[in-house]
XYZ file of N, CA and C in Angstrom:
312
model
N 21.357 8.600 27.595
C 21.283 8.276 29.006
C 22.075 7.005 29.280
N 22.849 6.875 30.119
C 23.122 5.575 31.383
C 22.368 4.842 31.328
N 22.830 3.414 31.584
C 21.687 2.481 32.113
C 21.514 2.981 33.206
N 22.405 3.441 34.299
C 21.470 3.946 35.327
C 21.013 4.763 35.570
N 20.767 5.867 34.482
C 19.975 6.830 34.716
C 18.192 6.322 34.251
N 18.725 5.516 33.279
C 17.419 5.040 32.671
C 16.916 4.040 33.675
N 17.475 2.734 34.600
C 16.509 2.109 35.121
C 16.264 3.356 36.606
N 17.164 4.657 36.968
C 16.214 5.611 37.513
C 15.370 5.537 37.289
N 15.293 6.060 36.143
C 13.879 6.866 35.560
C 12.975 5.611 35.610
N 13.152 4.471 35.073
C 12.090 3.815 35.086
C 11.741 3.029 36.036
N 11.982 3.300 37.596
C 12.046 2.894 38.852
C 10.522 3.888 38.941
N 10.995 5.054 38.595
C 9.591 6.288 39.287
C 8.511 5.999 38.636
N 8.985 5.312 37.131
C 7.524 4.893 36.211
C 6.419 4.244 36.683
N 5.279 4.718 36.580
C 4.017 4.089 36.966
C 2.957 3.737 35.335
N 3.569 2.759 35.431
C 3.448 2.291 33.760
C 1.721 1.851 33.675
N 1.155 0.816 34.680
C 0.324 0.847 34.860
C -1.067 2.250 34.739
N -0.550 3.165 35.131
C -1.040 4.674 34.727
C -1.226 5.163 34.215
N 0.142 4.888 33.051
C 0.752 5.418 32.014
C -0.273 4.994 30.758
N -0.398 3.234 30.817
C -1.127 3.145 29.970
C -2.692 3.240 29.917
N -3.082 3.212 31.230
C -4.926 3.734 31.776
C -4.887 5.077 30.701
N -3.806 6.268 30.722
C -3.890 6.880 30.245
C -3.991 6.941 29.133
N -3.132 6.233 28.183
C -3.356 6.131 26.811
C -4.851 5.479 26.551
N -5.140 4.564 26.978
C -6.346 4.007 26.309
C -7.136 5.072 26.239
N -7.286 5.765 27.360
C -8.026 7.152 27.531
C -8.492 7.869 26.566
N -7.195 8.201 26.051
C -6.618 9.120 24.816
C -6.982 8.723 24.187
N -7.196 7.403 23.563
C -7.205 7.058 22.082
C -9.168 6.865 22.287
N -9.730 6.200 23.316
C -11.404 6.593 23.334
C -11.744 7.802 23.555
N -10.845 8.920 23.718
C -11.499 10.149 23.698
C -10.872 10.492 21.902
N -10.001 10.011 20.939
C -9.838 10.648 19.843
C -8.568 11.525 19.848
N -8.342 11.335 20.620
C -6.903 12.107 20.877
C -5.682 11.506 20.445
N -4.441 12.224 19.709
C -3.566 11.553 19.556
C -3.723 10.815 18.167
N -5.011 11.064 17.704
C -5.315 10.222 16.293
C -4.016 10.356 15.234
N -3.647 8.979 14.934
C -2.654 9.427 13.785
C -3.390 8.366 12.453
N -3.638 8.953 11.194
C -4.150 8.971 10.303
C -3.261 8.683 9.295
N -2.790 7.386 8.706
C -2.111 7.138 7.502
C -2.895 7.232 6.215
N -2.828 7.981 4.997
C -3.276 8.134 3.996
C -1.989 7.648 2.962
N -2.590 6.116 2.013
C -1.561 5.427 0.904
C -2.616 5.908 -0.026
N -1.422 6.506 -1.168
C -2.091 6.918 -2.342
C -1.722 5.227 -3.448
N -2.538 4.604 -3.594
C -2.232 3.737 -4.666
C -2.314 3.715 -6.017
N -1.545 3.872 -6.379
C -1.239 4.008 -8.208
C -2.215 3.515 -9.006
N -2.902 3.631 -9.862
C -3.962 3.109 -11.045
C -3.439 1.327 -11.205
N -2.473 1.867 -11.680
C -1.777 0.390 -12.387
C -1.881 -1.252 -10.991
N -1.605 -0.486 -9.688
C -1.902 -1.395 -9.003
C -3.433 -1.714 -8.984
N -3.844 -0.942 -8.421
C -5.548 -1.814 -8.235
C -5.864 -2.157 -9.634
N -5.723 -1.555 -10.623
C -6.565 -2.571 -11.663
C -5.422 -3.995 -11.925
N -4.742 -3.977 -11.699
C -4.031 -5.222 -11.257
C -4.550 -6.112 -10.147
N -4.486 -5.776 -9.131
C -5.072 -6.331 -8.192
C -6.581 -6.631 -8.444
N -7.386 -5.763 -8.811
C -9.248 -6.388 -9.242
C -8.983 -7.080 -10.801
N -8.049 -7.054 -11.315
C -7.664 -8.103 -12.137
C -7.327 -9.720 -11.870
N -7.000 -9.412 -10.492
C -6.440 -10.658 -10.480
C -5.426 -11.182 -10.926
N -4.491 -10.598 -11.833
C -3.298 -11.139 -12.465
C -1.901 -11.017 -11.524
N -0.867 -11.675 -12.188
C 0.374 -11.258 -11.776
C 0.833 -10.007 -11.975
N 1.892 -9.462 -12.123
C 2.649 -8.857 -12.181
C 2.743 -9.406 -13.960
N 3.871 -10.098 -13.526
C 3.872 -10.923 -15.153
C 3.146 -10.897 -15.778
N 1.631 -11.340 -15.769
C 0.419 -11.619 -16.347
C 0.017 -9.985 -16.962
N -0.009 -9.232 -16.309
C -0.565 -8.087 -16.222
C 0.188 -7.294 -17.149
N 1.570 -7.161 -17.017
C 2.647 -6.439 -17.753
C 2.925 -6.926 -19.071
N 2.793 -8.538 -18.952
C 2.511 -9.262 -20.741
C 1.503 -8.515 -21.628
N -0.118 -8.458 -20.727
C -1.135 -8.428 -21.288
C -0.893 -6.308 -21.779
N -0.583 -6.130 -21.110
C -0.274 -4.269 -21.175
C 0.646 -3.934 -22.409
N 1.611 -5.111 -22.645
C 2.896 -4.987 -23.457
C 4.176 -4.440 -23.232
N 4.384 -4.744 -22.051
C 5.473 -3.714 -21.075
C 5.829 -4.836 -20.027
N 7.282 -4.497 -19.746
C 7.777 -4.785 -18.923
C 7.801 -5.005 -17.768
N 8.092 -5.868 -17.011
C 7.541 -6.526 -15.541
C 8.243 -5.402 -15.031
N 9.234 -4.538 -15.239
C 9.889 -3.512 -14.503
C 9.242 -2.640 -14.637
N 9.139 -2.114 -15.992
C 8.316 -0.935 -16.210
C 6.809 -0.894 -15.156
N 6.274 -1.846 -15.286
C 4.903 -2.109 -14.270
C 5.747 -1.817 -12.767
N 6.412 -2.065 -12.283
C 7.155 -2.387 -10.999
C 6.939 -0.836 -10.833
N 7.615 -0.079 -11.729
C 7.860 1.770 -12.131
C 6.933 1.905 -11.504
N 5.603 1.753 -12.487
C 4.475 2.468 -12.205
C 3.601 2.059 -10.692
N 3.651 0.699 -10.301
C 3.236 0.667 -9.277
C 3.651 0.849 -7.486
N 5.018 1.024 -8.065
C 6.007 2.069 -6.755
C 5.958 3.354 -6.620
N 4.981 3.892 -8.002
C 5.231 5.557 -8.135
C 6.101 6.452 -8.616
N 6.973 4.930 -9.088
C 8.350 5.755 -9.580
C 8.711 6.315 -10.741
N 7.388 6.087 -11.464
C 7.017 6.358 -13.014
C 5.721 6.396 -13.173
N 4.839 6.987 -14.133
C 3.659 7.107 -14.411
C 3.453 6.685 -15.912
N 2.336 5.935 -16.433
C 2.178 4.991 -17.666
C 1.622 6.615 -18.179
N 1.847 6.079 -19.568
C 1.492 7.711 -20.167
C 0.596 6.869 -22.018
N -0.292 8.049 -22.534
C -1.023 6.883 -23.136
C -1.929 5.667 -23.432
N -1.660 4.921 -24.586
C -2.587 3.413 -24.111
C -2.192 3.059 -22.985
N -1.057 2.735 -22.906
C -1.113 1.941 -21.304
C -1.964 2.964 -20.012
N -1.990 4.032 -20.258
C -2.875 4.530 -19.098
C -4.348 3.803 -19.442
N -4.878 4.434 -20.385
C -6.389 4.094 -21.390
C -6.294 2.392 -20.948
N -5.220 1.928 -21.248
C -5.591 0.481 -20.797
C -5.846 0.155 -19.235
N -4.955 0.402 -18.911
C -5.112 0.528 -17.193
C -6.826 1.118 -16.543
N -6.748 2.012 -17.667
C -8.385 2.899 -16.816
C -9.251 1.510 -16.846
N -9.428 0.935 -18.164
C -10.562 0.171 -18.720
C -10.742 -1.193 -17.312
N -9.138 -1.651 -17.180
C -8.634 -3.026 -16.187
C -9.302 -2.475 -14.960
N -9.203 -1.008 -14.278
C -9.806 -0.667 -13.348
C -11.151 -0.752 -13.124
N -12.262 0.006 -14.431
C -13.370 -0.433 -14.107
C -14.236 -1.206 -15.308
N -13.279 -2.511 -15.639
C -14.057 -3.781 -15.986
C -12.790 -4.735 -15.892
N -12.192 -5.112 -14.270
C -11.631 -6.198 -14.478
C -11.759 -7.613 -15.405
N -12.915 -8.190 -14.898
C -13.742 -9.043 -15.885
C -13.277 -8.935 -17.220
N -13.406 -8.118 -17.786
C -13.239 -8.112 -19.275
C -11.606 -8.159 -19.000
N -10.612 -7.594 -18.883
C -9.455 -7.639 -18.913
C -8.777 -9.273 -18.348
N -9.632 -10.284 -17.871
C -9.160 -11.229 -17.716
C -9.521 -12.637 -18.334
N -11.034 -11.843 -19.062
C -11.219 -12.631 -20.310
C -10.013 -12.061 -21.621
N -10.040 -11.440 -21.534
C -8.465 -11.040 -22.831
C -7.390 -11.478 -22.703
N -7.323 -11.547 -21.268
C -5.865 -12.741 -20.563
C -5.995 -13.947 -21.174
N -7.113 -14.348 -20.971
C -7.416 -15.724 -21.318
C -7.296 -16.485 -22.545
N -7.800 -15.467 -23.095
C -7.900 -15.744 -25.155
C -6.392 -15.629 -25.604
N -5.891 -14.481 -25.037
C -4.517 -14.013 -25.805
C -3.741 -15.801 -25.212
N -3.635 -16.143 -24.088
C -3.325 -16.920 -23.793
C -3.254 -18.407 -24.578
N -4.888 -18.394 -24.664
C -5.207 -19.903 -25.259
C -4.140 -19.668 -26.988
C-alpha cells in the first residue's frame, strides 16, 4: 500500500473499538495463543545446579561447546553424560557438592 492509501485506511480506523474489542477476546479466551519450550535435560539440571556453563561442562567432562550442543538441541548427550545429567536433575545438591571437592 501507499502512504496514502494507508493513512486512508487509517483515517476510517476506530482504534479505540478496535481495542475494546480485543480485550474482549482475550477475557472471553479467544484468540489464545499458547507457546510450548521444550527444554533440554542438560539445561535445567544446569540451571537447579546452579553452575556455569563452564562449571557444569568441566564437572560433566565435555566441552563448553559440546554442552552449548546439547542445550540448543542441536545434539543430544548419549551415555554417562546423559546418566550424569539425570542424577544433576534430580539431586542438584549433590552435584554441587562434587563441584566443590573436585574443585578444592
Amino acid at each position: 500500500m501507499t502512504e496514502k492509501q494507508l493513512l486512508a485506511r487509517d483515517a476510517k480506523r476506530d482504534i479505540g473499538a478496535e481495542l475494546l474489542l480485543s480485550v474482549r477476546q482475550m477475557k472471553a479466551g479467544k484468540g489464545k495463543v499458547v507457546a510450548r519450550v521444550n527444554v533440554p535435560a542438560a539445561t535445567t539440571a544446569r540451571l537447579k545446579s546452579g553452575l556455569s556453563q563452564a562449571e557444569f561442562a568441566n564437572l560433566l567432562g565435555v566441552s563448553v561447546r559440546t554442552l552449548q550442543d546439547w542445550e540448543q538441541g542441536r545434539r543430544e548427550p548419549s551415555g554417562a553424560a546423559r546418566t550424569l545429567i539425570t542424577i544433576a536433575e534430580q539431586k542438584p545438591k549433590l552435584l554441587k557438592e562434587v563441584f566443590k571437592a573436585a574443585a578444592a
